[in-house]
Amino acid sequence: MRTDAERALGRRVRAVCFVALAVAAAACVGVVIGDHVPQLWRLAFSVAAAFAAYAAMIKVRDGGTRKAYAWQTSALVVVLVLLPAPYVVLVFGAARALAGRVLREPVQKLIFNTALAVICAGAASGISTVFHLYRVHLDWGQVFHGHMLVGLLLATLSTALISPILVALPTSAERHRPFTSGLAGLYRIAIIVWFRNFLIALVVIAALDRSIGLTLLVLAALVPLHALSADRATLGRERAAWRRLQRAIDQLRDSDLHALLRVAAPAAAAMLRADAAEITLAEHTGYPVRYATDDAGRADVLPTAATMTATIARTLTTREGDVGALRLFFTRPVSLTETEQATLDAFANALAVALANAVKFATLTREAEERIRAAHTDPVTGLGNLLMLEKEFEMSRRSDQPLAIAVIGLDRFAEVNDILGAHPADLMLRSVAERLAGIVRRCDVVGRLHGAEYVLLLRELSGPEAAVAQAELAVRSLGGTITAEGLDIALDAHTGVACVPEDGTTLAEVVRRARLAMYKARAMDLAVYRYSSDLEPPAMAQVQMLRDLRTALSENQFVLHYQPKFSLRTGLPVAAEALVRWQHPQEGLISPAQFVPLLERCGLIGNLTRYVLDAAIQEGASWYRAGLPLSVAVNLSARNLLDEDLPRFVLDTLARHGLPADRLICEITETAVFSRSLTASTILDALRTAGVGLSLDDFCTGYSSLSLLRERTIDEIKIDRSFVSDLGTGRRSTEIVTALIDLAHRCDIIVTAEGIETKEQQRLLTDLQCDYAQGFLLAKPMPAALARQLFLDSLRVPGGLGPLRWRGGVVAQADWVASLP
């Protein structure tokens, strides 16, 4: 069954042959009725010249076809002077057919090329007739007369203009490309070849006008010229092949597998001028995909046996085994040169390595994302947990749409768990989860907090009343019973609703207030209760604290404690985190957890941050002057990243105290760095450009960890203590930590584990090749003087710290360190 392309090719070839037959018939008629019969030597010389012009062709492969560049113009200039126009057509047709037979061209190709020669000679002969180029009485000097020279130029130029069109007709159909595709390139080469050959013909005619000896000398000179042209064409092809190889390999730098396939397949086709290329990945890679493209760059084009008669294949192999295969398709059988074979082998090797690396990266990324996704899912119900709710909440907050949180509490869960056991209790939790997931709208999110509490994140609301109505609909859907262990258990639930931003702007704040409303609903035996401020405990204490904080900021009542960070490989301190404390005149030392949220809500956090930065940089500068190779870390909040003047203040403070920028680390949260705020991005970029280190605090508890690693330059991630605390006891946490460390190291990011409290945790993190560690097991936060002494002592003890030493891979610490507040 012939394809559409084959039928189009046949029609075009037949059309060209029909035109050639018509031109040849007209030439025969002209010979019969013509007045002039050329001399035999003229005919013989003309046939020989035309045959030599075609036999000495220079061929260049383009995909599955070969383009030939002959000396036709040079021969045509001479023959147009020697023979009448009809004879020119027949001579060039016969010479081209004879040359094709000698060169053993396929019959179809020989017929088409002969037809091409007849048509081009016919066009030149027509112009010859107009300009009377045929000379009965031969005088080569007349060729350089004005009208003769113009006539010969136009006659030969017509062949250079017609031949690219006739060549493009079959090749475009054969290669499934538009007719105009590549036509400009054909014209560019045809004009260059025509101009060269026309000048050579004039040189030969000038020699003929002088003497036979000079003519023979010129013709002898053409032999090395032809060889030089062939060598230059070969050398040009080889150089082009190496350039295409370089361009192709340069495109194999993408670590994304599908992006790599999209550039590799067309690069392979372009490199060897193939008509199509296909890359397949092996089944064992876990990504058994196939990607194909044609030479025009159209993706997912699968060549068929009917259109592609030649295939060159290479197995893509690395030291670890086969990765896949590369196949190149051609419309005609091809024979690659040694240079092309070498370029193909080099490209195949580079492609195999690139694909193997991309497969590894894709596998590692997929596994890490699956583990992190598991960390965002409640294992009992399959609903999202608090981490997932935090992510969805932050996404919704950025869209500025009305939100509400509904906390649903089950009343009899504790009794079911205590009396019937864990299995019926889990059945109860899963049943409630299924009913809630089935009743909420598509835009809402259902999650489980802990115990018997569920959370609804309600979106696309018209107001607080709509939130209460949705929450009531959800809680009433839980009415009825469930059957567990043969017993019917009645479900009874109450819910509290808090709205955003009326009742809070952070998830923790809104959930807390929704929970207060849920307790009120339970106490009043109501299905739903909306939060109100009268549910809060008296706020006078916070008012007084705010007054005291304003005084503390003006009188510098804050002090810094420093918690060292140690290398798990050497046991030596590498940095210290500055932690602020409030030295209250009456209450004593107050933890930041009690006053920092209040400062943030009141817009005073910037004042405290600048004080902490100044004091921490001053202390870090004293370590630097003492020769201590330590960095100092300072926490920045999300509100700090809205202070456009912060980079200038940081750099001025560093310069004033004489601390290099690379000795300062700014710790930021995932939510803060992923805020999409232009101001925050500008601040972080300015700090990073100045050399300040950026550390991602509480990693994997915020918005989107993997996106952060890809979109922003981070020097360090700090694994949250919630993951570290489960090491050795929770298999899932261990897998997540393992994946995070591996992924971070592949991205050249340092990993620090927070909250190490047991020697087993330290041992496991050391085995997992975690870089640094921080926690009460190693050292608690301590005043600046004690921290400075600890670091100075570490320099006096060769091979380790004074107070801190390695014993069997575990850091042993002096009592005075462990007993600090």
PDB file of C-alpha atoms in Angstrom, residues 217-321:
ATOM      1  CA  LEU A 217      47.885  23.870 -19.404  1.00  0.00           C
ATOM      2  CA  VAL A 218      44.676  25.402 -18.044  1.00  0.00           C
ATOM      3  CA  LEU A 219      42.820  22.104 -18.325  1.00  0.00           C
ATOM      4  CA  ALA A 220      45.671  20.368 -16.529  1.00  0.00           C
ATOM      5  CA  ALA A 221      45.395  22.949 -13.756  1.00  0.00           C
ATOM      6  CA  LEU A 222      41.705  22.139 -13.390  1.00  0.00           C
ATOM      7  CA  VAL A 223      42.521  18.584 -12.275  1.00  0.00           C
ATOM      8  CA  PRO A 224      44.141  19.596  -8.963  1.00  0.00           C
ATOM      9  CA  LEU A 225      41.516  22.332  -8.645  1.00  0.00           C
ATOM     10  CA  HIS A 226      38.811  19.686  -8.806  1.00  0.00           C
ATOM     11  CA  ALA A 227      40.656  17.526  -6.264  1.00  0.00           C
ATOM     12  CA  LEU A 228      41.078  20.557  -4.011  1.00  0.00           C
ATOM     13  CA  SER A 229      37.379  21.336  -4.264  1.00  0.00           C
ATOM     14  CA  ALA A 230      36.503  17.753  -3.324  1.00  0.00           C
ATOM     15  CA  ASP A 231      38.944  17.844  -0.398  1.00  0.00           C
ATOM     16  CA  ARG A 232      37.580  21.169   0.781  1.00  0.00           C
ATOM     17  CA  ALA A 233      34.054  19.792   0.603  1.00  0.00           C
ATOM     18  CA  THR A 234      35.117  16.734   2.612  1.00  0.00           C
ATOM     19  CA  LEU A 235      36.998  18.865   5.138  1.00  0.00           C
ATOM     20  CA  GLY A 236      34.059  21.229   5.397  1.00  0.00           C
ATOM     21  CA  ARG A 237      31.700  18.312   6.040  1.00  0.00           C
ATOM     22  CA  GLU A 238      33.987  16.967   8.767  1.00  0.00           C
ATOM     23  CA  ARG A 239      34.329  20.346  10.454  1.00  0.00           C
ATOM     24  CA  ALA A 240      30.585  20.836  10.271  1.00  0.00           C
ATOM     25  CA  ALA A 241      30.088  17.373  11.758  1.00  0.00           C
ATOM     26  CA  TRP A 242      32.342  18.200  14.734  1.00  0.00           C
ATOM     27  CA  ARG A 243      30.606  21.549  15.203  1.00  0.00           C
ATOM     28  CA  ARG A 244      27.227  19.833  15.165  1.00  0.00           C
ATOM     29  CA  LEU A 245      28.564  17.295  17.679  1.00  0.00           C
ATOM     30  CA  GLN A 246      29.693  20.084  19.981  1.00  0.00           C
ATOM     31  CA  ARG A 247      26.316  21.815  19.721  1.00  0.00           C
ATOM     32  CA  ALA A 248      24.511  18.529  20.306  1.00  0.00           C
ATOM     33  CA  ILE A 249      26.577  17.642  23.399  1.00  0.00           C
ATOM     34  CA  ASP A 250      26.158  21.191  24.752  1.00  0.00           C
ATOM     35  CA  GLN A 251      22.415  20.564  24.834  1.00  0.00           C
ATOM     36  CA  LEU A 252      22.771  17.466  27.047  1.00  0.00           C
ATOM     37  CA  ARG A 253      23.078  19.445  30.285  1.00  0.00           C
ATOM     38  CA  ASP A 254      19.495  19.343  31.521  1.00  0.00           C
ATOM     39  CA  SER A 255      18.908  17.133  34.550  1.00  0.00           C
ATOM     40  CA  ASP A 256      15.182  16.943  33.810  1.00  0.00           C
ATOM     41  CA  LEU A 257      14.611  13.686  31.929  1.00  0.00           C
ATOM     42  CA  HIS A 258      11.822  14.797  29.614  1.00  0.00           C
ATOM     43  CA  ALA A 259      13.511  18.120  28.851  1.00  0.00           C
ATOM     44  CA  LEU A 260      16.684  16.194  28.007  1.00  0.00           C
ATOM     45  CA  LEU A 261      14.804  13.917  25.600  1.00  0.00           C
ATOM     46  CA  ARG A 262      13.182  16.913  23.927  1.00  0.00           C
ATOM     47  CA  VAL A 263      16.575  18.402  23.043  1.00  0.00           C
ATOM     48  CA  ALA A 264      18.572  15.193  22.512  1.00  0.00           C
ATOM     49  CA  ALA A 265      16.449  13.660  19.740  1.00  0.00           C
ATOM     50  CA  PRO A 266      16.428  16.678  17.378  1.00  0.00           C
ATOM     51  CA  ALA A 267      20.104  17.307  18.234  1.00  0.00           C
ATOM     52  CA  ALA A 268      20.973  13.777  17.098  1.00  0.00           C
ATOM     53  CA  ALA A 269      18.981  14.200  13.878  1.00  0.00           C
ATOM     54  CA  ALA A 270      20.610  17.553  13.106  1.00  0.00           C
ATOM     55  CA  MET A 271      24.101  16.277  13.920  1.00  0.00           C
ATOM     56  CA  LEU A 272      24.104  13.569  11.223  1.00  0.00           C
ATOM     57  CA  ARG A 273      21.550  15.157   8.893  1.00  0.00           C
ATOM     58  CA  ALA A 274      19.151  12.304   9.598  1.00  0.00           C
ATOM     59  CA  ASP A 275      15.549  12.530   8.463  1.00  0.00           C
ATOM     60  CA  ALA A 276      14.302  11.448  11.903  1.00  0.00           C
ATOM     61  CA  ALA A 277      15.643  10.301  15.265  1.00  0.00           C
ATOM     62  CA  GLU A 278      14.225   8.215  18.092  1.00  0.00           C
ATOM     63  CA  ILE A 279      15.408   7.675  21.683  1.00  0.00           C
ATOM     64  CA  THR A 280      13.991   4.881  23.814  1.00  0.00           C
ATOM     65  CA  LEU A 281      14.730   4.214  27.469  1.00  0.00           C
ATOM     66  CA  ALA A 282      15.120   0.676  28.783  1.00  0.00           C
ATOM     67  CA  GLU A 283      12.420  -0.884  30.947  1.00  0.00           C
ATOM     68  CA  HIS A 284      14.724  -1.384  33.917  1.00  0.00           C
ATOM     69  CA  THR A 285      15.309   2.389  34.265  1.00  0.00           C
ATOM     70  CA  GLY A 286      11.772   2.780  35.560  1.00  0.00           C
ATOM     71  CA  TYR A 287      11.012   5.268  32.771  1.00  0.00           C
ATOM     72  CA  PRO A 288      10.308   3.159  29.652  1.00  0.00           C
ATOM     73  CA  VAL A 289       9.550   6.149  27.449  1.00  0.00           C
ATOM     74  CA  ARG A 290      10.117   6.795  23.761  1.00  0.00           C
ATOM     75  CA  TYR A 291      10.725  10.153  22.131  1.00  0.00           C
ATOM     76  CA  ALA A 292      10.946  10.696  18.377  1.00  0.00           C
ATOM     77  CA  THR A 293      11.421  13.758  16.202  1.00  0.00           C
ATOM     78  CA  ASP A 294      11.932  14.457  12.531  1.00  0.00           C
ATOM     79  CA  ASP A 295      14.606  16.713  11.043  1.00  0.00           C
ATOM     80  CA  ALA A 296      12.178  19.643  11.108  1.00  0.00           C
ATOM     81  CA  GLY A 297      11.970  19.351  14.903  1.00  0.00           C
ATOM     82  CA  ARG A 298       8.400  18.026  15.048  1.00  0.00           C
ATOM     83  CA  ALA A 299       8.068  15.968  18.204  1.00  0.00           C
ATOM     84  CA  ASP A 300       6.723  12.454  18.578  1.00  0.00           C
ATOM     85  CA  VAL A 301       7.005  11.631  14.872  1.00  0.00           C
ATOM     86  CA  LEU A 302       7.441   7.866  14.504  1.00  0.00           C
ATOM     87  CA  PRO A 303       9.073   6.880  11.202  1.00  0.00           C
ATOM     88  CA  THR A 304       7.558   3.950   9.329  1.00  0.00           C
ATOM     89  CA  ALA A 305       9.195   1.299   7.211  1.00  0.00           C
ATOM     90  CA  ALA A 306       7.354   2.673   4.199  1.00  0.00           C
ATOM     91  CA  THR A 307       9.005   6.100   4.477  1.00  0.00           C
ATOM     92  CA  MET A 308      12.374   5.308   6.096  1.00  0.00           C
ATOM     93  CA  THR A 309      14.396   2.653   4.310  1.00  0.00           C
ATOM     94  CA  ALA A 310      17.632   2.970   6.331  1.00  0.00           C
ATOM     95  CA  THR A 311      18.227   2.900  10.063  1.00  0.00           C
ATOM     96  CA  ILE A 312      21.426   3.423  12.083  1.00  0.00           C
ATOM     97  CA  ALA A 313      21.177   2.359  15.726  1.00  0.00           C
ATOM     98  CA  ARG A 314      23.399   2.752  18.762  1.00  0.00           C
ATOM     99  CA  THR A 315      22.916   1.156  22.163  1.00  0.00           C
ATOM    100  CA  LEU A 316      23.267   3.747  24.915  1.00  0.00           C
ATOM    101  CA  THR A 317      25.562   2.136  27.461  1.00  0.00           C
ATOM    102  CA  THR A 318      27.314   3.295  30.623  1.00  0.00           C
ATOM    103  CA  ARG A 319      29.480   1.407  33.097  1.00  0.00           C
ATOM    104  CA  GLU A 320      26.320   0.481  34.967  1.00  0.00           C
ATOM    105  CA  GLY A 321      24.690  -1.108  31.920  1.00  0.00           C
TER     106      GLY A 321
END
